[in-house]
């Protein structure tokens, strides 16, 4: 298996953060991303970029981090006990965009690289990442475009990649205690190393580069949709599900907190305004009910 080029991965991730921030700020047209560079006392650091109260984005963050240390956090060794006693490096770009208009979905993307080393033994490394879409009001056209772009990113690497990563996404972004998906899915992958370093790196880059192609056309189509207090109330309620998943299940959040990462950067994914209603259910036949009956049901959107 080819030797990982850590410097090349880091250079790509920094460039990806730049390109995504530039494109999203241009789409917003009101605000820009504010950068907060930080250092991790026990090793590493990053640069967090946040946009707030924009023309389109109520809150969004695009975070680059590169952390390292001499021992693994519990969230990692619980699933991979062979990593115990190894030093590690973890780097990635993670983003979440929360638009103000409820007809524009929230989007999330992440690409990352991990390596654990021990003198006298081969390094253990892998890539991970993906992107997923969380609408408040569903739209078939948006879902088809999102999944078609995801498929296009995967196709050069094998016909089995897209269906596997789509299913992995459906399984991963499932809120178990609610027994419902977080959104309409996309791609998710982890532990990718079987293709060798160069091809695995190329696949990770293809998925990272596809995010803007997947999301910006949806933003442009929905940004002028009229909305009122009813839609904002429902958006705040559904954002609560986003918070529940990120704080209870998300591996990246748990790894960051347990490894002594920067809390503000780790929790940048949380939306600005959220509501929880007790045992609330939408009225049958409403657009809010349609989200549950049509969109929060895993399906092959390329055949709809």
Backbone as CSV, one residue per row, in Angstrom:
resi,resn,N_x,N_y,N_z,CA_x,CA_y,CA_z,C_x,C_y,C_z
1,UNK,0.854,-1.199,0.000,0.000,0.000,0.000,0.882,1.239,0.000
2,UNK,0.548,2.248,-0.828,1.384,3.427,-0.968,1.439,4.231,0.325
3,UNK,2.548,4.959,0.508,2.786,5.710,1.737,1.977,7.011,1.711
4,UNK,1.260,7.345,2.779,0.464,8.573,2.802,1.333,9.828,2.709
5,UNK,0.867,10.780,1.928,1.522,12.085,1.806,0.712,13.085,2.632
6,UNK,1.090,13.245,3.887,0.316,14.072,4.811,0.319,15.531,4.376
7,UNK,1.443,16.019,3.875,1.522,17.424,3.450,0.571,17.715,2.294
8,UNK,0.448,16.777,1.363,-0.455,16.975,0.230,-1.907,17.027,0.686
9,UNK,-2.254,16.182,1.638,-3.620,16.198,2.162,-3.920,17.528,2.844
10,UNK,-2.983,17.992,3.650,-3.209,19.257,4.353,-3.332,20.416,3.374
11,UNK,-2.497,20.452,2.358,-2.557,21.529,1.370,-3.911,21.530,0.658
12,UNK,-4.403,20.350,0.314,-5.711,20.276,-0.332,-6.807,20.788,0.591
13,UNK,-6.792,20.363,1.836,-7.845,20.757,2.763,-7.870,22.267,2.986
14,UNK,-6.708,22.878,3.101,-6.665,24.334,3.256,-7.218,25.029,2.011
15,UNK,-6.868,24.518,0.837,-7.379,25.091,-0.404,-8.892,24.904,-0.515
16,UNK,-9.388,23.743,-0.088,-10.829,23.486,-0.128,-11.574,24.462,0.774
17,UNK,-11.057,24.688,1.967,-11.703,25.658,2.853,-11.776,27.025,2.192
18,UNK,-10.696,27.444,1.561,-10.677,28.750,0.880,-11.743,28.823,-0.208
19,UNK,-11.791,27.817,-1.068,-12.703,27.869,-2.217,-14.160,27.826,-1.781
20,UNK,-14.464,27.020,-0.767,-15.843,26.943,-0.293,-16.269,28.253,0.355
21,UNK,-15.414,28.827,1.182,-15.758,30.102,1.829,-15.959,31.208,0.789
22,UNK,-15.087,31.261,-0.192,-15.207,32.294,-1.230,-16.534,32.168,-1.972
23,UNK,-16.897,30.946,-2.346,-18.118,30.737,-3.127,-19.373,30.998,-2.302
24,UNK,-19.387,30.576,-1.058,-20.562,30.787,-0.220,-20.740,32.262,0.140
25,UNK,-19.631,32.958,0.385,-19.718,34.392,0.670,-20.222,35.152,-0.547
26,UNK,-19.780,34.752,-1.728,-20.265,35.399,-2.952,-21.764,35.170,-3.125
27,UNK,-22.230,33.961,-2.826,-23.657,33.670,-2.925,-24.458,34.461,-1.897
28,UNK,-23.899,34.633,-0.705,-24.612,35.360,0.347,-24.769,36.840,-0.002
29,UNK,-23.696,37.442,-0.522,-23.720,38.818,-1.047,-23.895,39.899,0.015
30,UNK,-23.920,39.524,1.288,-24.063,40.534,2.345,-22.929,40.456,3.355
31,UNK,-22.593,39.260,3.787,-21.580,39.073,4.811,-20.445,38.213,4.272
32,UNK,-19.307,38.269,4.941,-18.169,37.414,4.623,-17.856,36.551,5.838
33,UNK,-17.021,35.570,5.631,-16.596,34.719,6.734,-15.537,35.434,7.570
34,UNK,-15.686,35.347,8.872,-14.704,35.891,9.807,-13.846,34.740,10.312
35,UNK,-12.537,34.888,10.205,-11.632,33.797,10.582,-11.152,33.928,12.015
36,UNK,-11.094,32.805,12.682,-10.576,32.710,14.039,-9.544,31.585,14.056
37,UNK,-8.272,31.940,14.018,-7.204,30.936,14.078,-6.979,30.533,15.534
38,UNK,-6.735,29.250,15.762,-6.609,28.774,17.128,-5.543,27.684,17.212
39,UNK,-5.036,27.513,18.412,-4.054,26.468,18.683,-4.577,25.556,19.772
40,UNK,-4.271,24.281,19.628,-4.663,23.277,20.618,-3.476,23.060,21.548
41,UNK,-3.655,23.287,22.845,-2.519,23.197,23.772,-1.770,21.872,23.707
42,UNK,-2.474,20.782,23.463,-1.804,19.481,23.453,-1.349,19.051,22.062
43,UNK,-1.478,19.952,21.072,-0.936,19.650,19.756,-1.862,19.982,18.606
44,UNK,-1.417,20.899,17.754,-2.184,21.219,16.557,-2.980,22.502,16.678
45,UNK,-3.956,22.653,15.805,-4.777,23.851,15.781,-5.626,23.877,14.534
46,UNK,-6.048,25.064,14.178,-6.897,25.159,13.002,-7.319,26.582,12.739
47,UNK,-8.217,26.723,11.781,-8.802,28.031,11.511,-10.298,27.843,11.266
48,UNK,-11.050,28.495,12.118,-12.502,28.453,12.055,-12.988,29.698,11.333
49,UNK,-13.884,29.508,10.380,-14.464,30.634,9.653,-15.977,30.579,9.801
50,UNK,-16.544,31.689,10.237,-17.974,31.749,10.539,-18.598,32.928,9.824
51,UNK,-19.790,32.710,9.292,-20.594,33.776,8.702,-21.891,33.868,9.494
52,UNK,-22.334,35.077,9.816,-23.525,35.278,10.639,-24.371,36.413,10.085
53,UNK,-25.690,36.259,10.237,-26.647,37.299,9.858,-26.411,37.796,8.438
54,UNK,-26.218,36.845,7.537,-25.981,37.210,6.149,-27.260,37.422,5.368
55,UNK,-27.101,37.704,4.101,-28.255,37.871,3.244,-28.999,36.568,3.023
56,UNK,-28.290,35.461,3.041,-28.888,34.134,2.886,-28.635,33.273,4.116
57,UNK,-27.413,33.295,4.618,-27.037,32.382,5.696,-27.177,33.058,7.058
58,UNK,-28.080,32.492,7.856,-28.268,32.992,9.211,-27.046,32.674,10.071
59,UNK,-26.489,31.505,9.835,-25.246,31.113,10.506,-24.604,30.000,9.698
60,UNK,-23.319,30.063,9.558,-22.602,28.997,8.879,-21.158,28.977,9.318
61,UNK,-20.556,27.822,9.241,-19.156,27.700,9.605,-18.439,26.724,8.701
62,UNK,-17.202,27.055,8.367,-16.335,26.171,7.580,-15.030,26.061,8.356
63,UNK,-14.767,24.915,8.910,-13.672,24.754,9.849,-12.591,23.837,9.302
64,UNK,-11.346,24.293,9.357,-10.200,23.416,9.112,-9.524,23.145,10.440
65,UNK,-9.166,21.896,10.682,-8.412,21.563,11.883,-7.367,20.515,11.569
66,UNK,-6.262,20.597,12.286,-5.191,19.600,12.203,-4.698,19.411,13.630
67,UNK,-5.093,18.315,14.236,-4.725,18.050,15.627,-3.889,16.784,15.684
68,UNK,-3.023,16.721,16.691,-2.186,15.534,16.855,-1.859,15.353,18.323
69,UNK,-1.452,14.137,18.656,-1.141,13.840,20.047,-0.483,12.476,20.189
70,UNK,-0.107,12.168,21.394,0.599,10.917,21.670,-0.323,9.778,22.063
71,UNK,-1.601,10.058,22.309,-2.534,8.998,22.672,-3.907,9.306,22.101
72,UNK,-4.671,8.255,21.903,-5.962,8.374,21.244,-7.077,8.635,22.253
73,UNK,-8.095,9.442,21.867,-9.262,9.613,22.732,-10.118,8.351,22.756
74,UNK,-10.955,8.237,23.768,-11.765,7.031,23.952,-12.700,6.774,22.784
75,UNK,-13.192,7.834,22.126,-14.130,7.652,21.013,-13.486,6.911,19.855
76,UNK,-12.158,6.988,19.742,-11.452,6.296,18.661,-11.085,4.873,19.050
77,UNK,-10.507,4.690,20.216,-10.040,3.360,20.607,-11.182,2.414,20.951
78,UNK,-12.369,2.945,21.249,-13.512,2.075,21.538,-13.871,1.240,20.323
79,UNK,-13.756,1.824,19.130,-14.088,1.112,17.901,-12.857,0.468,17.261
80,UNK,-11.676,1.001,17.568,-10.451,0.481,16.959,-9.408,0.262,18.055
81,UNK,-9.542,-0.805,18.847,-8.619,-1.022,19.966,-7.166,-1.156,19.527
82,UNK,-6.916,-1.501,18.254,-5.543,-1.622,17.781,-4.820,-0.285,17.722
83,UNK,-5.563,0.819,17.882,-4.954,2.150,17.855,-4.384,2.566,19.211
84,UNK,-4.727,1.842,20.240,-4.220,2.183,21.569,-2.701,2.170,21.580
85,UNK,-2.111,3.174,22.196,-0.664,3.270,22.287,0.000,3.909,21.094
86,UNK,-0.761,4.388,20.143,-0.205,5.035,18.955,-0.388,6.555,19.041
87,UNK,0.572,7.259,18.485,0.385,8.691,18.281,-0.540,8.879,17.078
88,UNK,-1.139,10.056,16.973,-2.102,10.239,15.898,-2.053,11.653,15.340
89,UNK,-2.514,11.781,14.104,-2.807,13.055,13.477,-4.186,12.941,12.831
90,UNK,-4.998,13.976,12.997,-6.312,14.028,12.365,-6.481,15.413,11.761
91,UNK,-6.882,15.466,10.510,-7.083,16.753,9.857,-8.308,16.680,8.965
92,UNK,-8.964,17.799,8.812,-10.154,17.777,7.980,-10.767,19.146,7.816
93,UNK,-11.718,19.222,6.909,-12.577,20.387,6.731,-14.000,19.936,6.995
94,UNK,-14.676,20.660,7.869,-16.055,20.351,8.208,-16.875,21.622,8.128
95,UNK,-18.068,21.527,7.551,-18.884,22.733,7.406,-20.350,22.412,7.619
96,UNK,-21.062,23.409,8.109,-22.514,23.372,8.212,-23.033,24.759,7.870
97,UNK,-24.042,24.812,6.986,-24.645,26.083,6.601,-26.128,26.063,6.956
98,UNK,-26.530,27.055,7.760,-27.918,27.193,8.189,-28.523,28.444,7.541
99,UNK,-29.269,28.302,6.453,-29.899,29.459,5.825,-31.054,30.006,6.667
100,UNK,-31.377,31.270,6.447,-32.521,31.868,7.128,-33.839,31.400,6.506
101,UNK,-33.888,31.350,5.190,-35.106,30.962,4.492,-35.358,29.466,4.691
102,UNK,-36.497,29.080,5.275,-36.754,27.659,5.526,-36.883,26.815,4.269
103,UNK,-37.038,27.451,3.104,-37.130,26.684,1.869,-35.761,26.332,1.293
104,UNK,-34.704,26.872,1.884,-33.347,26.444,1.558,-32.914,25.431,2.616
105,UNK,-32.512,24.242,2.229,-32.108,23.252,3.230,-30.807,23.650,3.938
106,UNK,-30.653,23.124,5.132,-29.346,23.125,5.795,-28.468,22.086,5.102
107,UNK,-27.190,22.397,4.987,-26.270,21.432,4.378,-25.064,21.209,5.279
108,UNK,-24.515,20.018,5.159,-23.326,19.641,5.924,-22.368,18.906,5.001
109,UNK,-21.090,19.158,5.162,-20.066,18.405,4.431,-18.832,18.256,5.308
110,UNK,-18.104,17.195,5.050,-16.899,16.935,5.831,-15.987,16.025,5.033
111,UNK,-14.709,16.353,4.976,-13.700,15.438,4.442,-12.526,15.446,5.409
112,UNK,-11.951,14.292,5.643,-10.959,14.202,6.706,-9.959,13.078,6.427
113,UNK,-8.834,13.184,7.128,-7.781,12.169,7.024,-7.265,11.893,8.426
114,UNK,-6.991,10.635,8.689,-6.517,10.215,10.009,-5.352,9.251,9.830
115,UNK,-4.339,9.417,10.666,-3.210,8.484,10.651,-2.720,8.268,12.083
116,UNK,-2.449,7.013,12.418,-1.910,6.649,13.730,-0.624,5.869,13.510
117,UNK,0.398,6.245,14.242,1.721,5.673,14.008,2.341,5.157,15.306
118,UNK,3.198,4.133,15.128,3.929,3.557,16.243,5.250,3.048,15.704
119,UNK,6.302,3.370,16.396,7.633,3.011,15.919,7.740,1.502,15.698
120,UNK,8.279,1.155,14.539,8.485,-0.245,14.217,7.285,-0.935,13.588
121,UNK,6.178,-0.194,13.420,4.973,-0.782,12.822,4.480,0.109,11.690
122,UNK,3.745,-0.492,10.754,3.174,0.276,9.658,2.116,1.239,10.188
123,UNK,2.014,2.420,9.593,0.980,3.354,10.033,-0.415,2.825,9.707
124,UNK,-1.360,3.215,10.519,-2.777,2.937,10.267,-3.406,4.253,9.831
125,UNK,-4.010,4.270,8.640,-4.552,5.534,8.139,-5.836,5.289,7.364
126,UNK,-6.632,6.328,7.234,-7.823,6.248,6.400,-8.373,7.652,6.120
127,UNK,-9.229,7.720,5.098,-9.990,8.921,4.775,-11.447,8.697,5.155
128,UNK,-12.146,9.797,5.349,-13.579,9.728,5.618,-14.242,11.018,5.181
129,UNK,-15.565,11.024,5.246,-16.271,12.262,4.928,-17.612,12.029,4.283
130,UNK,-18.018,13.019,3.464,-19.298,12.952,2.780,-20.036,14.273,2.869
131,UNK,-21.279,14.271,2.400,-22.142,15.444,2.572,-23.589,14.998,2.612
132,UNK,-24.416,15.755,3.334,-25.830,15.404,3.452,-26.669,16.669,3.522
133,UNK,-27.946,16.517,3.187,-28.869,17.640,3.035,-30.036,17.482,4.000
134,UNK,-30.389,18.578,4.668,-31.470,18.556,5.656,-32.512,19.621,5.308
135,UNK,-33.510,19.264,4.499,-34.548,20.242,4.157,-35.584,20.379,5.267
136,UNK,-36.226,21.523,5.275,-37.365,21.769,6.162,-38.659,21.619,5.379
137,UNK,-38.606,21.999,4.129,-39.706,21.798,3.187,-39.118,21.099,1.964
138,UNK,-39.573,19.884,1.720,-38.945,19.060,0.707,-39.244,19.514,-0.708
139,UNK,-38.334,19.146,-1.621,-38.495,19.463,-3.027,-37.819,18.360,-3.834
140,UNK,-38.588,17.704,-4.695,-38.054,16.583,-5.459,-36.880,16.999,-6.346
141,UNK,-37.003,18.166,-6.982,-35.941,18.624,-7.879,-34.627,18.777,-7.123
142,UNK,-34.696,19.349,-5.935,-33.487,19.534,-5.137,-32.884,18.198,-4.731
143,UNK,-33.730,17.260,-4.332,-33.229,15.950,-3.907,-32.555,15.212,-5.056
144,UNK,-33.184,15.270,-6.242,-32.576,14.600,-7.401,-31.227,15.223,-7.747
145,UNK,-31.176,16.557,-7.733,-29.912,17.229,-8.067,-28.821,16.869,-7.055
146,UNK,-29.149,16.908,-5.786,-28.189,16.607,-4.724,-27.596,15.213,-4.906
147,UNK,-28.455,14.229,-5.133,-27.990,12.850,-5.246,-27.316,12.582,-6.587
148,UNK,-27.749,13.253,-7.648,-27.071,13.079,-8.928,-25.647,13.613,-8.866
149,UNK,-25.471,14.758,-8.204,-24.128,15.314,-8.050,-23.252,14.381,-7.224
150,UNK,-23.831,13.794,-6.191,-23.099,12.827,-5.373,-22.688,11.615,-6.206
151,UNK,-23.601,11.127,-7.025,-23.291,9.975,-7.877,-22.176,10.313,-8.871
152,UNK,-22.257,11.506,-9.462,-21.238,11.914,-10.430,-19.844,11.955,-9.796
153,UNK,-19.768,12.368,-8.532,-18.481,12.441,-7.844,-17.879,11.062,-7.609
154,UNK,-18.741,10.065,-7.436,-18.278,8.715,-7.098,-18.006,7.839,-8.304
155,UNK,-18.675,8.102,-9.406,-18.660,7.184,-10.553,-17.269,6.823,-11.077
156,UNK,-16.312,7.762,-11.155,-14.999,7.386,-11.685,-14.268,6.333,-10.860
157,UNK,-14.746,6.059,-9.658,-14.026,5.173,-8.746,-14.693,3.801,-8.607
158,UNK,-15.739,3.574,-9.373,-16.395,2.272,-9.338,-17.895,2.404,-9.202
159,UNK,-18.612,1.514,-9.867,-20.068,1.589,-9.854,-20.667,1.318,-8.484
160,UNK,-19.932,0.624,-7.630,-20.471,0.274,-6.316,-20.311,1.372,-5.283
161,UNK,-19.490,2.401,-5.573,-19.171,3.409,-4.564,-20.412,4.213,-4.167
162,UNK,-21.115,4.772,-5.147,-22.268,5.612,-4.813,-23.345,4.862,-4.027
163,UNK,-23.817,3.709,-4.480,-24.855,3.041,-3.680,-24.392,2.665,-2.278
164,UNK,-23.127,2.281,-2.129,-22.625,1.942,-0.782,-22.568,3.169,0.106
165,UNK,-22.030,4.268,-0.426,-21.884,5.471,0.388,-23.224,6.142,0.655
166,UNK,-24.173,6.023,-0.289,-25.514,6.541,-0.041,-26.176,5.769,1.093
167,UNK,-26.105,4.448,1.032,-26.708,3.638,2.091,-26.040,3.899,3.432
168,UNK,-24.733,4.064,3.410,-23.986,4.350,4.637,-24.476,5.669,5.227
169,UNK,-24.729,6.653,4.361,-25.227,7.944,4.815,-26.621,7.795,5.433
170,UNK,-27.501,7.063,4.760,-28.844,6.838,5.302,-28.782,6.174,6.673
171,UNK,-27.870,5.226,6.821,-27.752,4.513,8.094,-27.136,5.397,9.178
172,UNK,-26.129,6.179,8.802,-25.405,6.970,9.793,-26.237,8.143,10.308
173,UNK,-26.828,8.908,9.393,-27.579,10.085,9.809,-29.021,9.719,10.142
174,UNK,-29.140,8.783,11.039,-30.447,8.331,11.521,-30.522,8.609,13.018
175,UNK,-31.534,9.320,13.413,-31.698,9.677,14.826,-32.422,8.524,15.505
176,UNK,-31.661,7.690,16.161,-32.198,6.421,16.662,-33.320,6.630,17.670
177,UNK,-33.158,7.578,18.568,-34.187,7.747,19.593,-35.467,8.378,19.052
178,UNK,-35.416,8.920,17.832,-36.615,9.422,17.154,-37.080,8.466,16.064
179,UNK,-36.216,7.525,15.707,-36.462,6.601,14.603,-36.835,7.357,13.335
180,UNK,-36.002,8.342,12.985,-36.223,9.101,11.755,-34.879,9.576,11.206
181,UNK,-34.789,9.742,9.893,-33.558,10.284,9.307,-33.386,11.754,9.680
182,UNK,-32.142,12.220,9.664,-31.906,13.643,9.887,-32.354,14.459,8.683
183,UNK,-32.241,13.894,7.491,-32.616,14.614,6.286,-32.796,13.654,5.142
184,UNK,-32.404,14.076,3.946,-32.591,13.229,2.754,-31.294,12.549,2.321
185,UNK,-30.262,12.634,3.151,-29.051,11.862,2.910,-28.103,12.480,1.907
186,UNK,-27.280,11.634,1.338,-26.213,12.054,0.433,-25.151,10.979,0.405
187,UNK,-23.969,11.310,0.912,-22.844,10.379,0.953,-22.228,10.365,2.342
188,UNK,-21.782,9.197,2.765,-20.974,9.081,3.981,-20.016,7.927,3.792
189,UNK,-18.754,8.145,4.160,-17.777,7.057,4.109,-16.759,7.259,5.214
190,UNK,-16.159,6.164,5.618,-15.143,6.197,6.668,-14.201,5.022,6.448
191,UNK,-13.045,5.055,7.107,-12.087,3.943,7.057,-11.651,3.615,5.629
192,UNK,-11.611,4.625,4.747,-11.256,4.379,3.352,-9.738,4.305,3.193
193,UNK,-9.243,3.119,2.870,-7.823,2.949,2.545,-7.588,1.797,1.572
194,UNK,-8.666,1.066,1.256,-8.487,-0.138,0.439,-8.082,0.158,-0.995
195,UNK,-8.261,1.406,-1.449,-7.876,1.767,-2.807,-6.408,2.168,-2.914
196,UNK,-5.687,2.165,-1.784,-4.344,2.722,-1.759,-4.417,4.225,-1.544
197,UNK,-3.290,4.829,-1.180,-3.337,6.239,-0.799,-3.773,7.145,-1.945
198,UNK,-3.153,7.030,-3.100,-3.414,7.981,-4.182,-4.875,7.952,-4.629
199,UNK,-5.406,6.768,-4.831,-6.786,6.681,-5.315,-7.787,7.036,-4.215
200,UNK,-7.480,6.646,-2.983,-8.352,7.021,-1.863,-8.377,8.537,-1.691
201,UNK,-7.220,9.157,-1.807,-7.118,10.614,-1.711,-7.911,11.271,-2.849
202,UNK,-7.807,10.713,-4.044,-8.529,11.272,-5.188,-10.040,11.183,-4.988
203,UNK,-10.522,10.093,-4.420,-11.947,9.950,-4.154,-12.402,10.961,-3.106
204,UNK,-11.627,11.111,-2.055,-11.970,12.114,-1.045,-12.040,13.511,-1.652
205,UNK,-11.085,13.842,-2.539,-11.089,15.148,-3.186,-12.310,15.314,-4.096
206,UNK,-12.669,14.288,-4.822,-13.824,14.364,-5.710,-15.093,14.677,-4.925
207,UNK,-15.245,14.043,-3.775,-16.421,14.288,-2.945,-16.359,15.688,-2.328
208,UNK,-15.199,16.094,-1.832,-15.068,17.439,-1.284,-15.351,18.522,-2.311
209,UNK,-14.856,18.324,-3.524,-15.047,19.314,-4.584,-16.496,19.366,-5.080
210,UNK,-17.250,18.299,-4.880,-18.622,18.229,-5.391,-19.614,18.989,-4.520
211,UNK,-19.224,19.338,-3.304,-20.189,19.970,-2.392,-20.806,21.237,-2.978
212,UNK,-19.990,22.131,-3.488,-20.524,23.388,-4.026,-21.434,23.131,-5.225
213,UNK,-21.052,22.188,-6.074,-21.895,21.853,-7.218,-23.241,21.299,-6.767
214,UNK,-23.255,20.624,-5.645,-24.491,20.041,-5.134,-25.380,21.092,-4.462
215,UNK,-24.765,22.017,-3.744,-25.549,22.909,-2.866,-25.917,24.247,-3.493
216,UNK,-24.993,24.891,-4.175,-25.263,26.256,-4.644,-26.448,26.358,-5.603
217,UNK,-26.662,25.419,-6.527,-27.856,25.527,-7.372,-29.158,25.478,-6.574
218,UNK,-29.186,24.719,-5.483,-30.375,24.659,-4.630,-30.586,26.008,-3.944
219,UNK,-29.507,26.587,-3.443,-29.592,27.909,-2.812,-30.158,28.934,-3.793
220,UNK,-29.654,28.933,-5.008,-30.102,29.902,-6.004,-31.577,29.715,-6.346
221,UNK,-32.035,28.474,-6.428,-33.433,28.211,-6.785,-34.401,28.617,-5.682
222,UNK,-33.988,28.514,-4.425,-34.923,28.683,-3.307,-34.765,29.995,-2.540
223,UNK,-33.744,30.784,-2.829,-33.453,31.941,-1.982,-34.526,33.015,-2.022
224,UNK,-35.321,33.075,-3.076,-36.363,34.097,-3.175,-37.738,33.583,-2.771
225,UNK,-37.840,32.353,-2.312,-39.136,31.796,-1.925,-39.696,32.570,-0.726
226,UNK,-40.949,33.036,-0.803,-41.529,33.773,0.331,-41.799,32.846,1.514
227,UNK,-41.649,33.366,2.718,-41.909,32.583,3.923,-42.372,33.519,5.034
228,UNK,-42.995,32.917,6.042,-43.492,33.700,7.164,-43.187,33.029,8.488
229,UNK,-43.899,33.437,9.517,-43.627,32.952,10.865,-43.891,31.452,10.986
230,UNK,-44.906,30.945,10.269,-45.206,29.517,10.335,-43.991,28.692,9.896
231,UNK,-43.405,29.059,8.758,-42.243,28.328,8.252,-41.048,28.462,9.176
232,UNK,-40.875,29.633,9.757,-39.740,29.826,10.678,-39.916,28.994,11.956
233,UNK,-41.141,28.896,12.430,-41.410,28.083,13.616,-41.074,26.614,13.342
234,UNK,-41.502,26.134,12.181,-41.232,24.736,11.838,-39.741,24.508,11.643
235,UNK,-39.067,25.466,11.032,-37.618,25.370,10.854,-36.919,25.254,12.214
236,UNK,-37.330,26.073,13.171,-36.712,26.030,14.502,-36.962,24.696,15.186
237,UNK,-38.162,24.154,15.003,-38.480,22.848,15.588,-37.620,21.747,14.964
238,UNK,-37.494,21.750,13.641,-36.696,20.734,12.972,-35.199,20.902,13.257
239,UNK,-34.777,22.127,13.477,-33.379,22.326,13.849,-33.040,21.607,15.157
240,UNK,-34.038,21.437,15.996,-33.820,20.696,17.233,-33.351,19.278,16.982
241,UNK,-33.850,18.668,15.904,-33.406,17.321,15.556,-31.933,17.342,15.162
242,UNK,-31.525,18.399,14.491,-30.122,18.533,14.093,-29.228,18.571,15.331
243,UNK,-29.653,19.347,16.321,-28.885,19.456,17.559,-28.808,18.100,18.254
244,UNK,-29.928,17.403,18.313,-29.950,16.111,18.996,-28.961,15.142,18.358
245,UNK,-28.954,15.065,17.037,-28.027,14.150,16.384,-26.581,14.530,16.659
246,UNK,-26.258,15.811,16.482,-24.861,16.222,16.618,-24.329,16.006,18.023
247,UNK,-25.149,16.203,19.028,-24.655,16.089,20.394,-24.706,14.664,20.941
248,UNK,-25.545,13.821,20.335,-25.690,12.463,20.864,-24.894,11.445,20.052
249,UNK,-24.871,11.583,18.720,-24.344,10.523,17.874,-23.123,10.887,17.036
250,UNK,-22.966,12.128,16.672,-21.967,12.473,15.661,-20.550,12.131,16.131
251,UNK,-19.847,11.319,15.338,-18.500,10.872,15.723,-17.506,12.024,15.762
252,UNK,-17.622,12.939,14.797,-16.696,14.054,14.766,-16.814,14.939,15.988
253,UNK,-18.056,15.198,16.413,-18.268,15.998,17.626,-17.668,15.299,18.836
254,UNK,-17.942,14.004,18.964,-17.423,13.264,20.118,-15.902,13.201,20.101
255,UNK,-15.310,12.949,18.923,-13.849,12.888,18.823,-13.243,14.234,19.202
256,UNK,-13.822,15.316,18.682,-13.283,16.640,18.970,-13.315,16.973,20.449
257,UNK,-14.432,16.712,21.095,-14.554,17.034,22.513,-13.657,16.146,23.364
258,UNK,-13.601,14.855,23.030,-12.799,13.940,23.836,-11.304,14.104,23.611
259,UNK,-10.918,14.641,22.455,-9.491,14.812,22.177,-8.994,16.194,22.606
260,UNK,-9.835,16.945,23.293,-9.420,18.258,23.776,-9.409,19.315,22.702
261,UNK,-10.261,19.142,21.698,-10.363,20.144,20.635,-11.008,21.427,21.125
262,UNK,-11.045,22.408,20.234,-11.588,23.714,20.601,-13.111,23.659,20.561
263,UNK,-13.741,23.861,21.705,-15.181,23.675,21.831,-15.967,24.577,20.890
264,UNK,-15.591,25.847,20.793,-16.329,26.771,19.933,-16.321,26.305,18.481
265,UNK,-15.185,25.779,18.032,-15.096,25.308,16.654,-15.883,24.016,16.459
266,UNK,-15.834,23.137,17.438,-16.542,21.864,17.333,-18.052,22.087,17.284
267,UNK,-18.537,23.027,18.072,-19.977,23.255,18.170,-20.478,24.352,17.234
268,UNK,-19.650,24.757,16.287,-20.095,25.764,15.321,-21.234,25.232,14.456
269,UNK,-21.397,23.911,14.419,-22.428,23.306,13.584,-23.838,23.523,14.117
270,UNK,-23.968,23.977,15.344,-25.293,24.107,15.928,-25.994,25.350,15.399
271,UNK,-27.304,25.249,15.137,-28.043,26.380,14.566,-28.247,27.500,15.586
272,UNK,-28.513,28.726,15.096,-28.600,29.865,16.009,-29.880,29.906,16.833
273,UNK,-31.002,29.470,16.260,-32.283,29.478,16.961,-32.937,28.117,16.822
274,UNK,-33.348,27.545,17.964,-33.908,26.197,17.998,-35.078,26.176,18.975
275,UNK,-36.075,25.344,18.681,-37.193,25.168,19.604,-37.522,23.688,19.739
276,UNK,-37.949,23.319,20.932,-38.466,21.982,21.175,-39.906,22.117,21.670
277,UNK,-40.817,21.458,20.976,-42.209,21.433,21.439,-42.533,20.058,21.982
278,UNK,-43.340,20.017,23.013,-43.651,18.738,23.635,-44.643,17.953,22.775
279,UNK,-44.201,16.784,22.292,-45.048,15.847,21.566,-45.816,16.528,20.430
280,UNK,-45.139,17.394,19.711,-45.783,18.117,18.609,-45.820,17.255,17.365
281,UNK,-46.906,17.350,16.617,-47.043,16.642,15.353,-47.693,17.568,14.337
282,UNK,-47.261,17.529,13.090,-47.872,18.388,12.079,-49.281,17.931,11.722
283,UNK,-50.074,18.882,11.280,-51.421,18.548,10.827,-51.343,17.744,9.525
284,UNK,-52.123,16.667,9.423,-52.123,15.878,8.184,-52.473,16.743,6.977
285,UNK,-51.811,16.439,5.864,-52.095,17.147,4.640,-51.370,18.466,4.471
286,UNK,-50.557,18.873,5.445,-49.825,20.129,5.365,-48.444,19.902,4.770
287,UNK,-47.806,20.978,4.282,-46.422,20.834,3.801,-45.481,20.313,4.878
288,UNK,-45.750,20.670,6.132,-44.911,20.186,7.228,-45.047,18.667,7.375
289,UNK,-46.277,18.162,7.226,-46.486,16.716,7.318,-45.827,15.996,6.149
290,UNK,-45.803,16.644,4.990,-45.199,16.023,3.812,-43.713,15.770,4.012
291,UNK,-43.047,16.619,4.804,-41.629,16.376,5.065,-41.439,14.981,5.647
292,UNK,-42.334,14.595,6.567,-42.208,13.295,7.220,-42.636,12.153,6.304
293,UNK,-43.719,12.336,5.582,-44.278,11.227,4.814,-43.532,10.973,3.509
294,UNK,-42.944,12.018,2.914,-42.290,11.836,1.621,-40.776,11.955,1.684
295,UNK,-40.267,12.862,2.508,-38.836,13.188,2.434,-38.004,12.534,3.530
296,UNK,-38.540,12.347,4.713,-37.789,11.676,5.768,-38.016,10.177,5.685
297,UNK,-37.906,9.678,4.474,-38.032,8.251,4.175,-36.949,7.919,3.157
298,UNK,-35.923,7.173,3.532,-34.854,6.881,2.587,-35.388,6.275,1.297
299,UNK,-34.932,6.811,0.172,-35.377,6.323,-1.132,-34.301,6.599,-2.158
300,UNK,-34.460,5.999,-3.326,-33.563,6.274,-4.437,-34.108,7.477,-5.185
301,UNK,-33.560,8.656,-4.906,-34.084,9.887,-5.483,-33.787,9.991,-6.973
302,UNK,-32.896,9.196,-7.481,-32.602,9.244,-8.906,-33.634,8.484,-9.732
303,UNK,-34.546,7.795,-9.060,-35.623,7.113,-9.753,-36.985,7.735,-9.478
304,UNK,-37.006,8.870,-8.797,-38.273,9.538,-8.468,-38.672,10.452,-9.621
